[in-house]
Amino acid sequence: MIVPHYIRLATADDTDIVVRILIASKEASFPDSIGDHDRDVEFWTNRWREYITSGSRAQMSRGDGWVFIAEVGGRPVGYIAYHHTTRHGTDAELQNIYLLKDYQRQGIG
């Protein structure tokens, strides 16, 4: 079943939403592979705030970066991040895509 949803560009004010979705999705979807670093809210908050406001610092990135928030009924349930790159001979790279477990397999991702 496809759930009606809305996609919007993230701002620095959405950093806590991105971090919450990242950690919750990993805990629910990959419980055997998540470690302390994956739950380090301060680390991820700093990383994602910088990515949202200043772009990617990934190897061979062109320095830009976008994060989009997926919402269902006004509730943030996922995000996707990408940036332009020269890595692997491509023009762009998907940095992350995460959905809360309850919203996976519904056509949102």
Tab-separated table of N, CA, C and O in Angstrom:
chain	number	residue	atom	x	y	z
A	1	MET	N	0.844	-1.186	0.000
A	1	MET	CA	0.000	0.000	0.000
A	1	MET	C	0.884	1.242	0.000
A	1	MET	O	1.795	1.349	0.808
A	2	ILE	N	0.628	2.171	-0.890
A	2	ILE	CA	1.383	3.414	-0.931
A	2	ILE	C	0.683	4.426	-0.042
A	2	ILE	O	-0.501	4.703	-0.194
A	3	VAL	N	1.440	4.974	0.888
A	3	VAL	CA	0.921	5.956	1.835
A	3	VAL	C	1.161	7.353	1.268
A	3	VAL	O	2.269	7.651	0.830
A	4	PRO	N	0.148	8.226	1.263
A	4	PRO	CA	0.373	9.605	0.821
A	4	PRO	C	1.427	10.261	1.709
A	4	PRO	O	1.401	10.098	2.929
A	5	HIS	N	2.371	10.949	1.074
A	5	HIS	CA	3.438	11.570	1.834
A	5	HIS	C	3.885	12.863	1.168
A	5	HIS	O	3.498	13.175	0.055
A	6	TYR	N	4.722	13.573	1.881
A	6	TYR	CA	5.218	14.864	1.451
A	6	TYR	C	6.734	14.856	1.626
A	6	TYR	O	7.238	14.368	2.641
A	7	ILE	N	7.458	15.377	0.651
A	7	ILE	CA	8.913	15.471	0.711
A	7	ILE	C	9.274	16.959	0.747
A	7	ILE	O	8.771	17.740	-0.061
A	8	ARG	N	10.164	17.330	1.666
A	8	ARG	CA	10.586	18.728	1.754
A	8	ARG	C	12.085	18.806	2.020
A	8	ARG	O	12.684	17.876	2.559
A	9	LEU	N	12.675	19.915	1.645
A	9	LEU	CA	14.090	20.163	1.872
A	9	LEU	C	14.325	20.416	3.360
A	9	LEU	O	13.593	21.187	3.990
A	10	ALA	N	15.324	19.764	3.913
A	10	ALA	CA	15.656	19.936	5.330
A	10	ALA	C	16.404	21.249	5.544
A	10	ALA	O	17.113	21.731	4.664
A	11	THR	N	16.239	21.802	6.728
A	11	THR	CA	16.995	22.978	7.167
A	11	THR	C	17.779	22.589	8.420
A	11	THR	O	17.587	21.495	8.965
A	12	ALA	N	18.611	23.486	8.889
A	12	ALA	CA	19.386	23.219	10.105
A	12	ALA	C	18.468	22.891	11.279
A	12	ALA	O	18.844	22.107	12.158
A	13	ASP	N	17.268	23.447	11.292
A	13	ASP	CA	16.305	23.164	12.360
A	13	ASP	C	15.836	21.710	12.349
A	13	ASP	O	15.262	21.237	13.324
A	14	ASP	N	16.064	21.007	11.253
A	14	ASP	CA	15.660	19.604	11.128
A	14	ASP	C	16.751	18.621	11.546
A	14	ASP	O	16.546	17.410	11.479
A	15	THR	N	17.883	19.122	11.988
A	15	THR	CA	18.996	18.240	12.328
A	15	THR	C	18.593	17.183	13.344
A	15	THR	O	18.906	15.995	13.177
A	16	ASP	N	17.872	17.561	14.383
A	16	ASP	CA	17.466	16.579	15.403
A	16	ASP	C	16.531	15.526	14.826
A	16	ASP	O	16.569	14.367	15.224
A	17	ILE	N	15.716	15.905	13.845
A	17	ILE	CA	14.820	14.950	13.184
A	17	ILE	C	15.639	13.929	12.411
A	17	ILE	O	15.394	12.722	12.501
A	18	VAL	N	16.624	14.395	11.654
A	18	VAL	CA	17.485	13.502	10.875
A	18	VAL	C	18.196	12.517	11.801
A	18	VAL	O	18.211	11.309	11.553
A	19	VAL	N	18.755	13.008	12.887
A	19	VAL	CA	19.489	12.152	13.828
A	19	VAL	C	18.550	11.149	14.491
A	19	VAL	O	18.876	9.963	14.620
A	20	ARG	N	17.368	11.587	14.867
A	20	ARG	CA	16.399	10.682	15.496
A	20	ARG	C	16.006	9.556	14.539
A	20	ARG	O	15.971	8.382	14.910
A	21	ILE	N	15.733	9.908	13.284
A	21	ILE	CA	15.361	8.905	12.280
A	21	ILE	C	16.534	7.964	12.008
A	21	ILE	O	16.344	6.750	11.928
A	22	LEU	N	17.736	8.511	11.883
A	22	LEU	CA	18.923	7.700	11.631
A	22	LEU	C	19.100	6.626	12.705
A	22	LEU	O	19.218	5.435	12.409
A	23	ILE	N	19.088	7.047	13.958
A	23	ILE	CA	19.321	6.118	15.067
A	23	ILE	C	18.169	5.135	15.220
A	23	ILE	O	18.375	3.926	15.337
A	24	ALA	N	16.935	5.629	15.189
A	24	ALA	CA	15.771	4.749	15.363
A	24	ALA	C	15.679	3.720	14.239
A	24	ALA	O	15.356	2.554	14.482
A	25	SER	N	15.963	4.154	13.019
A	25	SER	CA	15.894	3.236	11.886
A	25	SER	C	16.957	2.152	11.996
A	25	SER	O	16.681	0.974	11.764
A	26	LYS	N	18.170	2.547	12.350
A	26	LYS	CA	19.243	1.553	12.522
A	26	LYS	C	18.907	0.570	13.645
A	26	LYS	O	19.114	-0.631	13.501
A	27	GLU	N	18.417	1.096	14.767
A	27	GLU	CA	18.096	0.221	15.906
A	27	GLU	C	17.016	-0.786	15.545
A	27	GLU	O	17.081	-1.951	15.945
A	28	ALA	N	16.010	-0.354	14.787
A	28	ALA	CA	14.900	-1.244	14.446
A	28	ALA	C	15.223	-2.169	13.270
A	28	ALA	O	14.776	-3.308	13.242
A	29	SER	N	15.980	-1.666	12.312
A	29	SER	CA	16.225	-2.427	11.089
A	29	SER	C	17.493	-3.274	11.125
A	29	SER	O	17.564	-4.291	10.449
A	30	PHE	N	18.497	-2.825	11.869
A	30	PHE	CA	19.785	-3.528	11.931
A	30	PHE	C	20.241	-3.695	13.379
A	30	PHE	O	21.344	-3.291	13.735
A	31	PRO	N	19.423	-4.264	14.243
A	31	PRO	CA	19.743	-4.292	15.682
A	31	PRO	C	21.041	-5.029	16.016
A	31	PRO	O	21.702	-4.681	16.997
A	32	ASP	N	21.437	-5.984	15.200
A	32	ASP	CA	22.652	-6.743	15.488
A	32	ASP	C	23.927	-6.025	15.054
A	32	ASP	O	25.020	-6.447	15.428
A	33	SER	N	23.798	-4.971	14.275
A	33	SER	CA	24.994	-4.303	13.771
A	33	SER	C	25.179	-2.886	14.312
A	33	SER	O	26.152	-2.225	13.970
A	34	ILE	N	24.286	-2.413	15.145
A	34	ILE	CA	24.391	-1.053	15.674
A	34	ILE	C	25.261	-1.052	16.937
A	34	ILE	O	25.154	-1.934	17.775
A	35	GLY	N	26.147	-0.073	17.014
A	35	GLY	CA	27.047	0.048	18.151
A	35	GLY	C	26.936	1.410	18.810
A	35	GLY	O	26.101	2.243	18.437
A	36	ASP	N	27.800	1.650	19.775
A	36	ASP	CA	27.779	2.913	20.513
A	36	ASP	C	27.953	4.118	19.590
A	36	ASP	O	27.305	5.144	19.769
A	37	HIS	N	28.846	4.009	18.604
A	37	HIS	CA	29.057	5.123	17.677
A	37	HIS	C	27.763	5.457	16.928
A	37	HIS	O	27.462	6.627	16.701
A	38	ASP	N	27.003	4.436	16.563
A	38	ASP	CA	25.747	4.657	15.843
A	38	ASP	C	24.722	5.399	16.700
A	38	ASP	O	23.814	6.021	16.166
A	39	ARG	N	24.872	5.326	18.004
A	39	ARG	CA	23.941	5.979	18.934
A	39	ARG	C	24.480	7.298	19.488
A	39	ARG	O	23.867	7.890	20.363
A	40	ASP	N	25.624	7.750	18.990
A	40	ASP	CA	26.274	8.964	19.489
A	40	ASP	C	25.551	10.206	18.954
A	40	ASP	O	25.899	10.744	17.897
A	41	VAL	N	24.552	10.650	19.686
A	41	VAL	CA	23.692	11.760	19.246
A	41	VAL	C	24.505	13.022	18.985
A	41	VAL	O	24.289	13.714	17.986
A	42	GLU	N	25.449	13.340	19.839
A	42	GLU	CA	26.248	14.561	19.653
A	42	GLU	C	27.061	14.505	18.353
A	42	GLU	O	27.083	15.462	17.582
A	43	PHE	N	27.713	13.374	18.098
A	43	PHE	CA	28.486	13.219	16.867
A	43	PHE	C	27.593	13.400	15.638
A	43	PHE	O	27.919	14.161	14.731
A	44	TRP	N	26.485	12.666	15.602
A	44	TRP	CA	25.610	12.720	14.431
A	44	TRP	C	24.937	14.076	14.269
A	44	TRP	O	24.736	14.554	13.155
A	45	THR	N	24.604	14.726	15.383
A	45	THR	CA	24.011	16.066	15.306
A	45	THR	C	24.993	17.038	14.665
A	45	THR	O	24.627	17.797	13.762
A	46	ASN	N	26.239	17.014	15.109
A	46	ASN	CA	27.250	17.904	14.526
A	46	ASN	C	27.471	17.589	13.050
A	46	ASN	O	27.557	18.493	12.217
A	47	ARG	N	27.564	16.310	12.732
A	47	ARG	CA	27.810	15.909	11.340
A	47	ARG	C	26.678	16.339	10.426
A	47	ARG	O	26.901	16.909	9.357
A	48	TRP	N	25.442	16.040	10.837
A	48	TRP	CA	24.318	16.370	9.959
A	48	TRP	C	24.021	17.849	9.909
A	48	TRP	O	23.608	18.360	8.869
A	49	ARG	N	24.236	18.585	10.975
A	49	ARG	CA	24.037	20.040	10.918
A	49	ARG	C	25.012	20.644	9.905
A	49	ARG	O	24.645	21.496	9.104
A	50	GLU	N	26.260	20.187	9.932
A	50	GLU	CA	27.242	20.692	8.978
A	50	GLU	C	26.877	20.304	7.547
A	50	GLU	O	26.984	21.114	6.628
A	51	TYR	N	26.450	19.068	7.333
A	51	TYR	CA	26.067	18.616	5.993
A	51	TYR	C	24.901	19.460	5.466
A	51	TYR	O	24.917	19.911	4.319
A	52	ILE	N	23.906	19.692	6.307
A	52	ILE	CA	22.727	20.458	5.890
A	52	ILE	C	23.082	21.911	5.607
A	52	ILE	O	22.598	22.507	4.650
A	53	THR	N	23.945	22.501	6.420
A	53	THR	CA	24.244	23.929	6.277
A	53	THR	C	25.417	24.236	5.354
A	53	THR	O	25.445	25.289	4.730
A	54	SER	N	26.385	23.312	5.259
A	54	SER	CA	27.609	23.612	4.514
A	54	SER	C	27.924	22.627	3.400
A	54	SER	O	28.872	22.838	2.647
A	55	GLY	N	27.202	21.538	3.309
A	55	GLY	CA	27.448	20.550	2.267
A	55	GLY	C	28.328	19.412	2.739
A	55	GLY	O	28.784	19.373	3.873
A	56	SER	N	28.577	18.510	1.829
A	56	SER	CA	29.323	17.294	2.129
A	56	SER	C	30.823	17.546	2.184
A	56	SER	O	31.368	18.296	1.389
A	57	ARG	N	31.467	16.852	3.108
A	57	ARG	CA	32.923	16.847	3.182
A	57	ARG	C	33.457	15.460	2.810
A	57	ARG	O	34.621	15.153	3.050
A	58	ALA	N	32.604	14.640	2.215
A	58	ALA	CA	33.003	13.284	1.827
A	58	ALA	C	34.115	13.341	0.783
A	58	ALA	O	34.239	14.314	0.031
A	59	GLN	N	34.892	12.275	0.745
A	59	GLN	CA	35.988	12.177	-0.198
A	59	GLN	C	35.496	12.389	-1.632
A	59	GLN	O	34.524	11.770	-2.061
A	60	MET	N	36.117	13.298	-2.350
A	60	MET	CA	35.837	13.626	-3.744
A	60	MET	C	34.481	14.307	-3.959
A	60	MET	O	34.006	14.436	-5.090
A	61	SER	N	33.855	14.737	-2.876
A	61	SER	CA	32.602	15.489	-2.989
A	61	SER	C	32.893	16.843	-3.618
A	61	SER	O	33.973	17.403	-3.459
A	62	ARG	N	31.909	17.373	-4.286
A	62	ARG	CA	32.036	18.728	-4.846
A	62	ARG	C	31.622	19.793	-3.832
A	62	ARG	O	31.539	20.971	-4.163
A	63	GLY	N	31.354	19.369	-2.594
A	63	GLY	CA	31.102	20.312	-1.506
A	63	GLY	C	29.658	20.717	-1.301
A	63	GLY	O	29.352	21.480	-0.399
A	64	ASP	N	28.762	20.230	-2.140
A	64	ASP	CA	27.353	20.548	-1.935
A	64	ASP	C	26.691	19.384	-1.196
A	64	ASP	O	27.351	18.414	-0.841
A	65	GLY	N	25.452	19.469	-0.947
A	65	GLY	CA	24.726	18.390	-0.288
A	65	GLY	C	23.316	18.814	0.028
A	65	GLY	O	23.076	19.970	0.365
A	66	TRP	N	22.409	17.873	-0.130
A	66	TRP	CA	20.998	18.138	0.147
A	66	TRP	C	20.440	17.025	1.006
A	66	TRP	O	20.791	15.866	0.843
A	67	VAL	N	19.551	17.407	1.897
A	67	VAL	CA	18.824	16.442	2.716
A	67	VAL	C	17.346	16.747	2.534
A	67	VAL	O	16.925	17.901	2.641
A	68	PHE	N	16.581	15.706	2.251
A	68	PHE	CA	15.136	15.840	2.111
A	68	PHE	C	14.464	14.989	3.176
A	68	PHE	O	14.880	13.862	3.430
A	69	ILE	N	13.429	15.550	3.783
A	69	ILE	CA	12.657	14.880	4.832
A	69	ILE	C	11.368	14.340	4.215
A	69	ILE	O	10.671	15.070	3.501
A	70	ALA	N	11.043	13.085	4.503
A	70	ALA	CA	9.766	12.497	4.095
A	70	ALA	C	8.809	12.573	5.275
A	70	ALA	O	9.171	12.194	6.395
A	71	GLU	N	7.611	13.078	5.030
A	71	GLU	CA	6.604	13.195	6.078
A	71	GLU	C	5.340	12.456	5.672
A	71	GLU	O	4.970	12.438	4.503
A	72	VAL	N	4.696	11.871	6.643
A	72	VAL	CA	3.393	11.240	6.461
A	72	VAL	C	2.469	11.866	7.494
A	72	VAL	O	2.747	11.805	8.693
A	73	GLY	N	1.412	12.498	7.024
A	73	GLY	CA	0.487	13.152	7.942
A	73	GLY	C	1.160	14.214	8.796
A	73	GLY	O	0.802	14.416	9.943
A	74	GLY	N	2.169	14.887	8.231
A	74	GLY	CA	2.889	15.928	8.965
A	74	GLY	C	3.976	15.405	9.898
A	74	GLY	O	4.673	16.187	10.522
A	75	ARG	N	4.118	14.087	9.978
A	75	ARG	CA	5.128	13.486	10.864
A	75	ARG	C	6.356	13.081	10.054
A	75	ARG	O	6.240	12.329	9.089
A	76	PRO	N	7.555	13.555	10.428
A	76	PRO	CA	8.771	13.124	9.745
A	76	PRO	C	9.012	11.631	9.971
A	76	PRO	O	9.015	11.164	11.114
A	77	VAL	N	9.176	10.888	8.866
A	77	VAL	CA	9.349	9.435	8.978
A	77	VAL	C	10.598	8.927	8.259
A	77	VAL	O	10.930	7.751	8.362
A	78	GLY	N	11.283	9.792	7.527
A	78	GLY	CA	12.472	9.366	6.820
A	78	GLY	C	13.225	10.539	6.250
A	78	GLY	O	12.770	11.679	6.289
A	79	TYR	N	14.414	10.236	5.739
A	79	TYR	CA	15.196	11.256	5.057
A	79	TYR	C	16.105	10.607	4.027
A	79	TYR	O	16.389	9.413	4.071
A	80	ILE	N	16.533	11.429	3.091
A	80	ILE	CA	17.509	11.031	2.078
A	80	ILE	C	18.496	12.173	1.948
A	80	ILE	O	18.129	13.337	2.074
A	81	ALA	N	19.769	11.829	1.747
A	81	ALA	CA	20.818	12.833	1.567
A	81	ALA	C	21.675	12.435	0.371
A	81	ALA	O	21.970	11.263	0.177
A	82	TYR	N	22.046	13.430	-0.423
A	82	TYR	CA	22.949	13.165	-1.546
A	82	TYR	C	23.799	14.393	-1.820
A	82	TYR	O	23.498	15.503	-1.367
A	83	HIS	N	24.874	14.183	-2.558
A	83	HIS	CA	25.758	15.275	-2.961
A	83	HIS	C	26.397	14.933	-4.308
A	83	HIS	O	26.402	13.786	-4.721
A	84	HIS	N	26.907	15.970	-4.962
A	84	HIS	CA	27.631	15.756	-6.216
A	84	HIS	C	29.053	15.334	-5.894
A	84	HIS	O	29.624	15.738	-4.882
A	85	THR	N	29.617	14.499	-6.767
A	85	THR	CA	30.928	13.921	-6.506
A	85	THR	C	31.608	13.563	-7.818
A	85	THR	O	30.964	13.534	-8.867
A	86	THR	N	32.891	13.292	-7.731
A	86	THR	CA	33.614	12.730	-8.865
A	86	THR	C	34.032	11.297	-8.546
A	86	THR	O	34.663	10.632	-9.361
A	87	ARG	N	33.652	10.825	-7.381
A	87	ARG	CA	34.016	9.487	-6.915
A	87	ARG	C	33.385	8.401	-7.798
A	87	ARG	O	32.226	8.524	-8.191
A	88	HIS	N	34.125	7.381	-8.081
A	88	HIS	CA	33.683	6.231	-8.884
A	88	HIS	C	33.203	6.633	-10.275
A	88	HIS	O	32.374	5.951	-10.880
A	89	GLY	N	33.670	7.791	-10.766
A	89	GLY	CA	33.289	8.228	-12.103
A	89	GLY	C	31.829	8.617	-12.239
A	89	GLY	O	31.275	8.586	-13.327
A	90	THR	N	31.201	8.972	-11.135
A	90	THR	CA	29.789	9.362	-11.164
A	90	THR	C	29.643	10.861	-10.926
A	90	THR	O	30.596	11.546	-10.582
A	91	ASP	N	28.445	11.357	-11.095
A	91	ASP	CA	28.167	12.774	-10.872
A	91	ASP	C	27.571	13.059	-9.506
A	91	ASP	O	27.665	14.169	-9.006
A	92	ALA	N	26.923	12.054	-8.921
A	92	ALA	CA	26.267	12.255	-7.624
A	92	ALA	C	26.335	10.965	-6.828
A	92	ALA	O	26.517	9.883	-7.383
A	93	GLU	N	26.167	11.115	-5.527
A	93	GLU	CA	26.261	9.961	-4.630
A	93	GLU	C	25.171	10.048	-3.567
A	93	GLU	O	24.967	11.097	-2.969
A	94	LEU	N	24.485	8.944	-3.371
A	94	LEU	CA	23.505	8.848	-2.299
A	94	LEU	C	24.272	8.673	-0.995
A	94	LEU	O	25.002	7.706	-0.834
A	95	GLN	N	24.138	9.617	-0.097
A	95	GLN	CA	24.833	9.565	1.183
A	95	GLN	C	24.093	8.655	2.154
A	95	GLN	O	24.686	7.791	2.778
A	96	ASN	N	22.809	8.874	2.317
A	96	ASN	CA	21.973	8.097	3.242
A	96	ASN	C	20.553	8.053	2.731
A	96	ASN	O	20.086	8.995	2.096
A	97	ILE	N	19.857	6.995	3.081
A	97	ILE	CA	18.404	6.933	2.954
A	97	ILE	C	17.918	6.067	4.113
A	97	ILE	O	18.325	4.919	4.258
A	98	TYR	N	17.104	6.654	4.963
A	98	TYR	CA	16.581	5.952	6.131
A	98	TYR	C	15.107	6.266	6.304
A	98	TYR	O	14.681	7.412	6.148
A	99	LEU	N	14.346	5.223	6.627
A	99	LEU	CA	12.931	5.345	6.974
A	99	LEU	C	12.711	4.638	8.299
A	99	LEU	O	13.308	3.582	8.545
A	100	LEU	N	11.830	5.210	9.112
A	100	LEU	CA	11.456	4.513	10.337
A	100	LEU	C	10.853	3.166	9.952
A	100	LEU	O	10.164	3.040	8.932
A	101	LYS	N	11.108	2.161	10.744
A	101	LYS	CA	10.721	0.777	10.436
A	101	LYS	C	9.235	0.654	10.070
A	101	LYS	O	8.873	-0.035	9.120
A	102	ASP	N	8.370	1.319	10.803
A	102	ASP	CA	6.926	1.218	10.561
A	102	ASP	C	6.492	1.795	9.209
A	102	ASP	O	5.371	1.570	8.769
A	103	TYR	N	7.378	2.547	8.556
A	103	TYR	CA	7.027	3.187	7.289
A	103	TYR	C	7.764	2.577	6.101
A	103	TYR	O	7.600	3.032	4.972
A	104	GLN	N	8.556	1.559	6.333
A	104	GLN	CA	9.256	0.886	5.259
A	104	GLN	C	8.277	0.033	4.454
A	104	GLN	O	7.243	-0.368	4.949
A	105	ARG	N	8.615	-0.178	3.188
A	105	ARG	CA	7.832	-1.022	2.269
A	105	ARG	C	6.427	-0.462	1.996
A	105	ARG	O	5.473	-1.204	1.825
A	106	GLN	N	6.341	0.878	1.979
A	106	GLN	CA	5.071	1.528	1.687
A	106	GLN	C	5.182	2.497	0.509
A	106	GLN	O	4.294	3.307	0.280
A	107	GLY	N	6.296	2.440	-0.211
A	107	GLY	CA	6.467	3.312	-1.375
A	107	GLY	C	7.010	4.685	-1.056
A	107	GLY	O	7.047	5.545	-1.932
A	108	ILE	N	7.438	4.909	0.149
A	108	ILE	CA	7.949	6.230	0.542
A	108	ILE	C	9.402	6.408	0.115
A	108	ILE	O	9.783	7.449	-0.377
A	109	GLY	N	10.209	5.368	0.315
A	109	GLY	CA	11.638	5.446	0.003
A	109	GLY	C	11.879	5.598	-1.472
A	109	GLY	O	12.745	6.275	-1.931
